[in-house]
Amino acid sequence: MQKLTSFESMFNLIHTTKRHMYESILQLGLPISPMHVRVMKIIDRKPHTTANDIACFINRDKAQVTRLLNLLIKESFIEKFSNPDDKRSQYLGLTTQGKAVIVKLIALEDRMQQQLVNGVTDAELAQLTAVLDKMNLNAKQL
């Protein structure tokens, strides 16, 4: 078989990682996808997050983000509360149940990351991070 290009290797890694994350989420019995996890992590890390903040951060349109948020609200993982500075927007926050889910998901991600970097030196990881950061900047120009 022909050697994979770096581009194909990157896509294989992304696909494999997302598939493993999805399967792990299913094993936890959670009715969410890796994108829901990403949204919950944003809400967890940034107090006073709005739906618009999330749409900008994950580069998705408002309708897609609304669908993601609606499921998370329905499952009682997040809640909305008033933005005292702007009556037209609402802040998002994790519920107690959502915080418990985040703890499980972060532990899962930590195990996955440990497995992924097994045998990779700190220098190699730093170089990879630098290259990926450059590629992410380049991708914004597409």
PDB file of C-alpha atoms in Angstrom:
ATOM      1  CA  MET A   1       0.000   0.000   0.000  1.00  0.00           C
ATOM      2  CA  GLN A   2       1.206   3.493  -0.819  1.00  0.00           C
ATOM      3  CA  LYS A   3       2.423   5.609   2.077  1.00  0.00           C
ATOM      4  CA  LEU A   4      -0.172   8.074   3.361  1.00  0.00           C
ATOM      5  CA  THR A   5       0.441  11.767   2.845  1.00  0.00           C
ATOM      6  CA  SER A   6       0.522  13.982   5.909  1.00  0.00           C
ATOM      7  CA  PHE A   7      -2.893  15.318   4.886  1.00  0.00           C
ATOM      8  CA  GLU A   8      -4.369  11.803   4.759  1.00  0.00           C
ATOM      9  CA  SER A   9      -2.670  10.921   8.043  1.00  0.00           C
ATOM     10  CA  MET A  10      -4.236  13.974   9.664  1.00  0.00           C
ATOM     11  CA  PHE A  11      -7.714  13.028   8.408  1.00  0.00           C
ATOM     12  CA  ASN A  12      -7.252   9.432   9.572  1.00  0.00           C
ATOM     13  CA  LEU A  13      -6.273  10.633  13.045  1.00  0.00           C
ATOM     14  CA  ILE A  14      -9.217  13.016  13.247  1.00  0.00           C
ATOM     15  CA  HIS A  15     -11.671  10.361  12.049  1.00  0.00           C
ATOM     16  CA  THR A  16     -10.318   7.674  14.389  1.00  0.00           C
ATOM     17  CA  THR A  17     -10.311  10.008  17.376  1.00  0.00           C
ATOM     18  CA  LYS A  18     -13.846  11.278  16.717  1.00  0.00           C
ATOM     19  CA  ARG A  19     -15.119   7.724  16.206  1.00  0.00           C
ATOM     20  CA  HIS A  20     -13.534   6.579  19.477  1.00  0.00           C
ATOM     21  CA  MET A  21     -14.971   9.595  21.302  1.00  0.00           C
ATOM     22  CA  TYR A  22     -18.437   8.916  19.875  1.00  0.00           C
ATOM     23  CA  GLU A  23     -18.275   5.227  20.882  1.00  0.00           C
ATOM     24  CA  SER A  24     -17.088   6.177  24.373  1.00  0.00           C
ATOM     25  CA  ILE A  25     -19.944   8.673  24.757  1.00  0.00           C
ATOM     26  CA  LEU A  26     -22.393   5.931  23.764  1.00  0.00           C
ATOM     27  CA  GLN A  27     -20.867   3.583  26.348  1.00  0.00           C
ATOM     28  CA  LEU A  28     -21.492   6.234  28.994  1.00  0.00           C
ATOM     29  CA  GLY A  29     -25.152   6.180  27.916  1.00  0.00           C
ATOM     30  CA  LEU A  30     -25.178   9.828  26.903  1.00  0.00           C
ATOM     31  CA  PRO A  31     -27.512  10.985  24.088  1.00  0.00           C
ATOM     32  CA  ILE A  32     -24.963  13.466  22.720  1.00  0.00           C
ATOM     33  CA  SER A  33     -22.306  13.703  20.021  1.00  0.00           C
ATOM     34  CA  PRO A  34     -18.687  14.880  20.132  1.00  0.00           C
ATOM     35  CA  MET A  35     -19.885  18.306  18.932  1.00  0.00           C
ATOM     36  CA  HIS A  36     -22.184  18.540  21.966  1.00  0.00           C
ATOM     37  CA  VAL A  37     -19.164  17.736  24.124  1.00  0.00           C
ATOM     38  CA  ARG A  38     -17.237  20.533  22.466  1.00  0.00           C
ATOM     39  CA  VAL A  39     -20.068  22.990  23.156  1.00  0.00           C
ATOM     40  CA  MET A  40     -20.335  21.886  26.785  1.00  0.00           C
ATOM     41  CA  LYS A  41     -16.593  22.335  27.259  1.00  0.00           C
ATOM     42  CA  ILE A  42     -16.802  25.878  25.863  1.00  0.00           C
ATOM     43  CA  ILE A  43     -19.625  26.701  28.260  1.00  0.00           C
ATOM     44  CA  ASP A  44     -17.661  25.165  31.126  1.00  0.00           C
ATOM     45  CA  ARG A  45     -14.489  27.122  30.364  1.00  0.00           C
ATOM     46  CA  LYS A  46     -15.983  30.520  29.573  1.00  0.00           C
ATOM     47  CA  PRO A  47     -18.436  32.039  32.014  1.00  0.00           C
ATOM     48  CA  HIS A  48     -21.150  34.176  30.444  1.00  0.00           C
ATOM     49  CA  THR A  49     -21.035  32.381  27.108  1.00  0.00           C
ATOM     50  CA  THR A  50     -23.772  33.156  24.596  1.00  0.00           C
ATOM     51  CA  ALA A  51     -25.012  31.112  21.656  1.00  0.00           C
ATOM     52  CA  ASN A  52     -23.390  33.648  19.354  1.00  0.00           C
ATOM     53  CA  ASP A  53     -20.029  33.190  21.130  1.00  0.00           C
ATOM     54  CA  ILE A  54     -20.255  29.455  20.510  1.00  0.00           C
ATOM     55  CA  ALA A  55     -21.240  29.894  16.856  1.00  0.00           C
ATOM     56  CA  CYS A  56     -18.195  32.093  16.285  1.00  0.00           C
ATOM     57  CA  PHE A  57     -15.820  29.827  18.197  1.00  0.00           C
ATOM     58  CA  ILE A  58     -16.792  26.582  16.452  1.00  0.00           C
ATOM     59  CA  ASN A  59     -17.401  28.255  13.104  1.00  0.00           C
ATOM     60  CA  ARG A  60     -20.979  27.035  12.734  1.00  0.00           C
ATOM     61  CA  ASP A  61     -24.104  28.969  11.824  1.00  0.00           C
ATOM     62  CA  LYS A  62     -26.547  30.072  14.500  1.00  0.00           C
ATOM     63  CA  ALA A  63     -29.177  27.504  13.457  1.00  0.00           C
ATOM     64  CA  GLN A  64     -26.726  24.596  13.934  1.00  0.00           C
ATOM     65  CA  VAL A  65     -25.691  25.920  17.327  1.00  0.00           C
ATOM     66  CA  THR A  66     -29.332  26.399  18.344  1.00  0.00           C
ATOM     67  CA  ARG A  67     -30.045  22.732  17.552  1.00  0.00           C
ATOM     68  CA  LEU A  68     -27.011  21.638  19.592  1.00  0.00           C
ATOM     69  CA  LEU A  69     -28.051  23.824  22.524  1.00  0.00           C
ATOM     70  CA  ASN A  70     -31.682  22.722  22.400  1.00  0.00           C
ATOM     71  CA  LEU A  71     -30.707  19.081  22.890  1.00  0.00           C
ATOM     72  CA  LEU A  72     -28.365  19.986  25.748  1.00  0.00           C
ATOM     73  CA  ILE A  73     -31.156  21.987  27.393  1.00  0.00           C
ATOM     74  CA  LYS A  74     -33.665  19.167  26.834  1.00  0.00           C
ATOM     75  CA  GLU A  75     -31.258  16.704  28.491  1.00  0.00           C
ATOM     76  CA  SER A  76     -30.768  19.152  31.400  1.00  0.00           C
ATOM     77  CA  PHE A  77     -27.018  19.491  30.755  1.00  0.00           C
ATOM     78  CA  ILE A  78     -27.125  23.266  30.255  1.00  0.00           C
ATOM     79  CA  GLU A  79     -29.442  26.118  31.134  1.00  0.00           C
ATOM     80  CA  LYS A  80     -30.011  29.674  29.989  1.00  0.00           C
ATOM     81  CA  PHE A  81     -30.028  32.694  32.246  1.00  0.00           C
ATOM     82  CA  SER A  82     -30.502  36.414  31.746  1.00  0.00           C
ATOM     83  CA  ASN A  83     -27.756  38.663  30.463  1.00  0.00           C
ATOM     84  CA  PRO A  84     -28.155  41.815  32.575  1.00  0.00           C
ATOM     85  CA  ASP A  85     -26.164  43.844  30.033  1.00  0.00           C
ATOM     86  CA  ASP A  86     -28.245  42.847  26.989  1.00  0.00           C
ATOM     87  CA  LYS A  87     -31.868  41.793  27.286  1.00  0.00           C
ATOM     88  CA  ARG A  88     -31.745  40.309  23.766  1.00  0.00           C
ATOM     89  CA  SER A  89     -29.159  37.659  24.647  1.00  0.00           C
ATOM     90  CA  GLN A  90     -28.937  34.952  27.254  1.00  0.00           C
ATOM     91  CA  TYR A  91     -25.948  33.416  28.977  1.00  0.00           C
ATOM     92  CA  LEU A  92     -25.446  29.672  29.033  1.00  0.00           C
ATOM     93  CA  GLY A  93     -24.289  27.620  31.978  1.00  0.00           C
ATOM     94  CA  LEU A  94     -23.843  23.996  32.908  1.00  0.00           C
ATOM     95  CA  THR A  95     -26.362  22.440  35.247  1.00  0.00           C
ATOM     96  CA  THR A  96     -25.239  20.221  38.106  1.00  0.00           C
ATOM     97  CA  GLN A  97     -25.928  17.253  35.838  1.00  0.00           C
ATOM     98  CA  GLY A  98     -23.938  18.890  33.036  1.00  0.00           C
ATOM     99  CA  LYS A  99     -20.982  19.464  35.356  1.00  0.00           C
ATOM    100  CA  ALA A 100     -21.023  15.789  36.331  1.00  0.00           C
ATOM    101  CA  VAL A 101     -21.020  14.811  32.650  1.00  0.00           C
ATOM    102  CA  ILE A 102     -18.108  17.170  31.924  1.00  0.00           C
ATOM    103  CA  VAL A 103     -16.035  15.508  34.656  1.00  0.00           C
ATOM    104  CA  LYS A 104     -16.576  12.117  32.992  1.00  0.00           C
ATOM    105  CA  LEU A 105     -15.847  13.483  29.525  1.00  0.00           C
ATOM    106  CA  ILE A 106     -12.655  15.237  30.578  1.00  0.00           C
ATOM    107  CA  ALA A 107     -11.429  11.999  32.185  1.00  0.00           C
ATOM    108  CA  LEU A 108     -12.237  10.197  28.929  1.00  0.00           C
ATOM    109  CA  GLU A 109     -10.366  12.812  26.883  1.00  0.00           C
ATOM    110  CA  ASP A 110      -7.381  12.619  29.235  1.00  0.00           C
ATOM    111  CA  ARG A 111      -7.167   8.839  28.738  1.00  0.00           C
ATOM    112  CA  MET A 112      -7.432   9.268  24.975  1.00  0.00           C
ATOM    113  CA  GLN A 113      -4.729  11.936  24.950  1.00  0.00           C
ATOM    114  CA  GLN A 114      -2.400   9.794  27.045  1.00  0.00           C
ATOM    115  CA  GLN A 115      -2.824   6.951  24.551  1.00  0.00           C
ATOM    116  CA  LEU A 116      -2.334   9.240  21.549  1.00  0.00           C
ATOM    117  CA  VAL A 117       0.927  10.721  22.826  1.00  0.00           C
ATOM    118  CA  ASN A 118       2.342   7.395  23.987  1.00  0.00           C
ATOM    119  CA  GLY A 119       5.911   7.255  22.668  1.00  0.00           C
ATOM    120  CA  VAL A 120       5.843  10.873  21.474  1.00  0.00           C
ATOM    121  CA  THR A 121       8.526  13.090  23.001  1.00  0.00           C
ATOM    122  CA  ASP A 122       7.788  16.516  24.433  1.00  0.00           C
ATOM    123  CA  ALA A 123       9.822  18.045  21.599  1.00  0.00           C
ATOM    124  CA  GLU A 124       7.830  16.147  18.962  1.00  0.00           C
ATOM    125  CA  LEU A 125       4.579  17.180  20.590  1.00  0.00           C
ATOM    126  CA  ALA A 126       5.667  20.828  20.704  1.00  0.00           C
ATOM    127  CA  GLN A 127       6.650  20.666  17.027  1.00  0.00           C
ATOM    128  CA  LEU A 128       3.336  19.055  16.109  1.00  0.00           C
ATOM    129  CA  THR A 129       1.430  21.722  18.016  1.00  0.00           C
ATOM    130  CA  ALA A 130       3.349  24.480  16.245  1.00  0.00           C
ATOM    131  CA  VAL A 131       2.665  22.944  12.827  1.00  0.00           C
ATOM    132  CA  LEU A 132      -1.022  22.441  13.595  1.00  0.00           C
ATOM    133  CA  ASP A 133      -1.322  26.031  14.816  1.00  0.00           C
ATOM    134  CA  LYS A 134       0.157  27.245  11.514  1.00  0.00           C
ATOM    135  CA  MET A 135      -2.172  24.972   9.539  1.00  0.00           C
ATOM    136  CA  ASN A 136      -5.179  26.257  11.491  1.00  0.00           C
ATOM    137  CA  LEU A 137      -4.209  29.824  10.632  1.00  0.00           C
ATOM    138  CA  ASN A 138      -3.809  28.822   6.979  1.00  0.00           C
ATOM    139  CA  ALA A 139      -7.181  27.069   7.015  1.00  0.00           C
ATOM    140  CA  LYS A 140      -8.869  30.316   8.012  1.00  0.00           C
ATOM    141  CA  GLN A 141      -7.730  31.702   4.650  1.00  0.00           C
ATOM    142  CA  LEU A 142      -9.517  28.976   2.657  1.00  0.00           C
TER     143      LEU A 142
END
